[in-house]
XYZ file of N, CA and C in Angstrom:
318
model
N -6.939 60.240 -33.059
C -6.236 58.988 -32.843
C -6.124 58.239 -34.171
N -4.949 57.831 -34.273
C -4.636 56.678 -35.541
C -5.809 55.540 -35.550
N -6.094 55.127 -36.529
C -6.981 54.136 -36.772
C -5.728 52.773 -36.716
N -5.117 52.614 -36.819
C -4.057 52.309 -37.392
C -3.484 50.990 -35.653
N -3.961 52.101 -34.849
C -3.583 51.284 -33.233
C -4.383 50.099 -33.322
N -5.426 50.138 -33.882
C -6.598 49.067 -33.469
C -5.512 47.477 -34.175
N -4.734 47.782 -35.295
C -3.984 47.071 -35.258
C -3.197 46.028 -34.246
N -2.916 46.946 -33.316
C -2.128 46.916 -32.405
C -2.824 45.824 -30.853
N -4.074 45.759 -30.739
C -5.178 45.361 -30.029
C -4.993 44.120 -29.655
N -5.141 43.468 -31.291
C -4.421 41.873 -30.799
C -3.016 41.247 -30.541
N -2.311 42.174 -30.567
C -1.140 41.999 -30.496
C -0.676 41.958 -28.665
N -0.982 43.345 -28.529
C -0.926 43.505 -26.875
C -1.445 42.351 -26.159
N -2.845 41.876 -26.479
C -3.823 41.017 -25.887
C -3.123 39.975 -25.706
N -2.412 39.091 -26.958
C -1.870 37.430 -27.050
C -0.641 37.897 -26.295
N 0.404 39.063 -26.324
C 1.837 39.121 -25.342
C 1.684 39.267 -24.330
N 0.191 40.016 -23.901
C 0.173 39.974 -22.075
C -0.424 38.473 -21.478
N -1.356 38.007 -22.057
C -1.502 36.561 -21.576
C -0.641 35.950 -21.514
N 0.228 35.479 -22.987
C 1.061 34.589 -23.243
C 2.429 35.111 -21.851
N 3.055 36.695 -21.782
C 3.694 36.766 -20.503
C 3.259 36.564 -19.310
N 2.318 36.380 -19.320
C 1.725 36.193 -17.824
C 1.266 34.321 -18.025
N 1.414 33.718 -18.891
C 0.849 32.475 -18.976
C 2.027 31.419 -18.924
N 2.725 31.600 -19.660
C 4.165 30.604 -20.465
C 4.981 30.452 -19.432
N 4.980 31.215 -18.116
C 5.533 31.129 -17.290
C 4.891 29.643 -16.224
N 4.128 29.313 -16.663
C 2.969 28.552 -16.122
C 3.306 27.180 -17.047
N 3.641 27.206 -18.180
C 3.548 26.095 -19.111
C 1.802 26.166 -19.772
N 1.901 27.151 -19.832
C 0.385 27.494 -20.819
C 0.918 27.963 -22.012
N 0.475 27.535 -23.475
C 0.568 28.540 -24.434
C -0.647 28.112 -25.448
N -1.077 29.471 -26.172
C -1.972 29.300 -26.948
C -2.061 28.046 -27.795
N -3.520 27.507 -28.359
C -2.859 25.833 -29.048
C -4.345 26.055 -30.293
N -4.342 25.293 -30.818
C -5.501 25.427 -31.998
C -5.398 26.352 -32.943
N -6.434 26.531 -33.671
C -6.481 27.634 -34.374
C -5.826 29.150 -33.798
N -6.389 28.965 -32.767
C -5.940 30.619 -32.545
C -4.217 30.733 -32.464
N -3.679 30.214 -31.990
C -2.437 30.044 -32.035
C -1.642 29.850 -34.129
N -2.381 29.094 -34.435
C -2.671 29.155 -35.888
C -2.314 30.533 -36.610
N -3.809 30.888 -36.140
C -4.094 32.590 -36.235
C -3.230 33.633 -36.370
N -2.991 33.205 -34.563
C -2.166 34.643 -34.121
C -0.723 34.464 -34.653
N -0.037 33.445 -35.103
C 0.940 33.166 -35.795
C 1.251 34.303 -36.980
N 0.328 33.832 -37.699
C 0.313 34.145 -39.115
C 0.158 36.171 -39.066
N -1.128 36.217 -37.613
C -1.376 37.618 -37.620
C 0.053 38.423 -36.803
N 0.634 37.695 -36.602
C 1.584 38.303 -35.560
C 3.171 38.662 -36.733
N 3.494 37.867 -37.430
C 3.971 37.816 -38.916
C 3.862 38.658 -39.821
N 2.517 38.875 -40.190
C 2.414 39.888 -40.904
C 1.832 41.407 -40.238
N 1.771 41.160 -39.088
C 1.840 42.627 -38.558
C 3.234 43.638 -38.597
N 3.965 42.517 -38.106
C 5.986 43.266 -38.146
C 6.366 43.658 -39.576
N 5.454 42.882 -40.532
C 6.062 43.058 -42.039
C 5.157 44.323 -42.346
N 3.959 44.542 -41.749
C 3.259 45.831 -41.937
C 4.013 47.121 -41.186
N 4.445 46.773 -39.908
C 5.328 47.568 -39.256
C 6.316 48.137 -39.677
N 6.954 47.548 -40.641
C 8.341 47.845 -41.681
C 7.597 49.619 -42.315
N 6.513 49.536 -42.456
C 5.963 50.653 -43.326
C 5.662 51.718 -42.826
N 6.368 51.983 -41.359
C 5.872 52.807 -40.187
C 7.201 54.078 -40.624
N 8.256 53.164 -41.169
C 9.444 53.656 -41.168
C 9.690 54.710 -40.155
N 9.712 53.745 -39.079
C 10.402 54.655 -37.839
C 11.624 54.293 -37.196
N 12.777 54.983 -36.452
C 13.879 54.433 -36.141
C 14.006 53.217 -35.877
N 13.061 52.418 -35.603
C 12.885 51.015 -34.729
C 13.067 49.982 -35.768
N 13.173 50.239 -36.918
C 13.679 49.297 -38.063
C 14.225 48.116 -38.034
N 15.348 48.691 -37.362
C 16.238 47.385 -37.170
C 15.955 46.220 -36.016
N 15.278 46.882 -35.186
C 14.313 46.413 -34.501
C 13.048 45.282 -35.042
N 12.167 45.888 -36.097
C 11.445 45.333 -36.365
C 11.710 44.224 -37.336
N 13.193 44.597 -37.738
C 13.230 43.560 -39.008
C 13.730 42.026 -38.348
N 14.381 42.487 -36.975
C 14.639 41.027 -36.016
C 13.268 40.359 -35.482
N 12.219 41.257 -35.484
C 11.041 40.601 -35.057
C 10.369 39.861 -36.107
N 10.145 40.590 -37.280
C 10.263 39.813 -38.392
C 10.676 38.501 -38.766
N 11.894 38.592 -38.487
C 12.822 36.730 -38.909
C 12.306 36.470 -37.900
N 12.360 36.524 -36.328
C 11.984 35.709 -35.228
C 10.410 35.234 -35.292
N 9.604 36.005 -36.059
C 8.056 35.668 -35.881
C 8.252 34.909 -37.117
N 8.458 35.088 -38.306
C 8.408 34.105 -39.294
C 8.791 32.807 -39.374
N 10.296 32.414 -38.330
C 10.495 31.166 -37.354
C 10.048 30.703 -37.022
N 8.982 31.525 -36.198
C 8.001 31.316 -35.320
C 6.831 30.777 -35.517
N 6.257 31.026 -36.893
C 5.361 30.326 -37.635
C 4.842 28.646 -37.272
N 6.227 28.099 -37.851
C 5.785 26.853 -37.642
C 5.960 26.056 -36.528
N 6.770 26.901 -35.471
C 6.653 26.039 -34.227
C 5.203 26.377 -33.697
N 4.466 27.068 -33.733
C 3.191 27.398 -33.818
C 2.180 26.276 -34.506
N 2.219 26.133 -35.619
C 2.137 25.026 -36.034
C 1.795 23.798 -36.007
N 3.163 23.273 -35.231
C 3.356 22.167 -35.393
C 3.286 21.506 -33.427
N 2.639 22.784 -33.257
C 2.525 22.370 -31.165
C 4.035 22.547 -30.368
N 5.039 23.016 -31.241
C 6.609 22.758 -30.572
C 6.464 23.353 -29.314
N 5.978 24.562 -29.175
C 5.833 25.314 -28.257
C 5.520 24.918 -26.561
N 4.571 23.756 -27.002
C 4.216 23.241 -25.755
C 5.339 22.435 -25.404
N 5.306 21.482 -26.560
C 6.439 20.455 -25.716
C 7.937 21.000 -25.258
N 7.964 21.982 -25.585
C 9.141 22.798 -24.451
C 8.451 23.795 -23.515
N 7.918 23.044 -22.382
C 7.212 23.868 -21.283
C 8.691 24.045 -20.557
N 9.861 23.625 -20.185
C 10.534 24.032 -19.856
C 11.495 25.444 -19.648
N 10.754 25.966 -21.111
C 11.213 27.286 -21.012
C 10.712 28.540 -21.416
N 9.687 27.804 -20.475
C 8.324 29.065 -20.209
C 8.631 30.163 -19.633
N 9.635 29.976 -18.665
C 9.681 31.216 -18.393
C 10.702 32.365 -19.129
N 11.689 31.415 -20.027
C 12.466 32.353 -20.662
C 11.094 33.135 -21.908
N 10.218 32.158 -22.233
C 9.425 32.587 -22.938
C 8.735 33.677 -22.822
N 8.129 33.397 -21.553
C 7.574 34.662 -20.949
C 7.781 36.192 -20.733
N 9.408 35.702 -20.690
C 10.164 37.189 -20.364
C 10.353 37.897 -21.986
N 10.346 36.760 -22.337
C 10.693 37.531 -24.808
C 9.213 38.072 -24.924
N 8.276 37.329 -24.217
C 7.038 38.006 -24.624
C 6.531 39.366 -23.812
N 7.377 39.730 -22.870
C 6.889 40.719 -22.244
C 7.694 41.256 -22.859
N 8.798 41.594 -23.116
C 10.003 42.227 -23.845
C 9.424 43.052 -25.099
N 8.409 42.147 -25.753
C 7.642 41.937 -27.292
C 6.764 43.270 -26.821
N 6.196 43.150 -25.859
C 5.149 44.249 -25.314
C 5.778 45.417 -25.397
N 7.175 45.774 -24.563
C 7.665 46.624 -24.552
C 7.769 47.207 -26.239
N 8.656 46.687 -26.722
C 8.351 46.708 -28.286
C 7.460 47.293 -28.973
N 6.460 46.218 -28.594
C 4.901 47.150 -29.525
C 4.524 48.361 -29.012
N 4.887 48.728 -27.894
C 4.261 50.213 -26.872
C 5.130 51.064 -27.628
N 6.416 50.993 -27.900
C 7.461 52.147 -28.966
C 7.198 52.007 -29.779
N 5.956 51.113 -30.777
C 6.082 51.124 -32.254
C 4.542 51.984 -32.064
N 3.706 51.692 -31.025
C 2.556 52.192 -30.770
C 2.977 54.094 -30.801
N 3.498 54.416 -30.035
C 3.996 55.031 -29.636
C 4.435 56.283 -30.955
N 4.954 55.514 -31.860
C 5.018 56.772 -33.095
C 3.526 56.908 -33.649
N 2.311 56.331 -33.680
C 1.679 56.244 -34.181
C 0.366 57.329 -33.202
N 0.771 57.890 -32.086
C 0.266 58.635 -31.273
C 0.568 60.105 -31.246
């Protein structure tokens, strides 16, 4: 097995809560949200180095997580509980995602 999945660990962990949560008007807040920002950012930019068909793929996750940064940040996230559930559904989507990037690495 790739050492390489364990990468992958926290990633799965924050998209299955956060899809199963945001639908709720829950989203991560504090540091960890902080955190997983920054770790979620530079995981897609590590992903680039997988060079697998999913490229073009990853390079939209890329701009969207680097966006993503500072609404993280700055709490934006919450104060649009309104569209938790569209949220929810990008973050399960995200899952799907990481399981095909997982997926070359198996």
């Amino acid at each position: 097995m790739d050492y390489r999945l364990a990468l992958f660990l926290p990633m799965f962990y924050k998209h299955a809560w956060t899809a199963y949560n945001a639908r709720r008007g829950r989203y991560p807040g504090g540091l960890y949200a902080k955190g997983i920002a920054l770790y979620e950012a530079a995981f897609y930019l590590w992903a680039l180095t997988l060079s697998t068909p999913l490229a073009p793929l990853v390079w939209t996750m890329v701009l969207i997580h680097l966006a993503g940064v500072p609404l993280y940040f700055t709490g934006a996230l919450s104060r649009y509980a309104a569209y938790g559930r569209a949220y929810s559904l990008f973050e399960a989507a995200e899952l799907a995602v990481l399981a095909a990037l997982a997926a070359f690495l198996v």
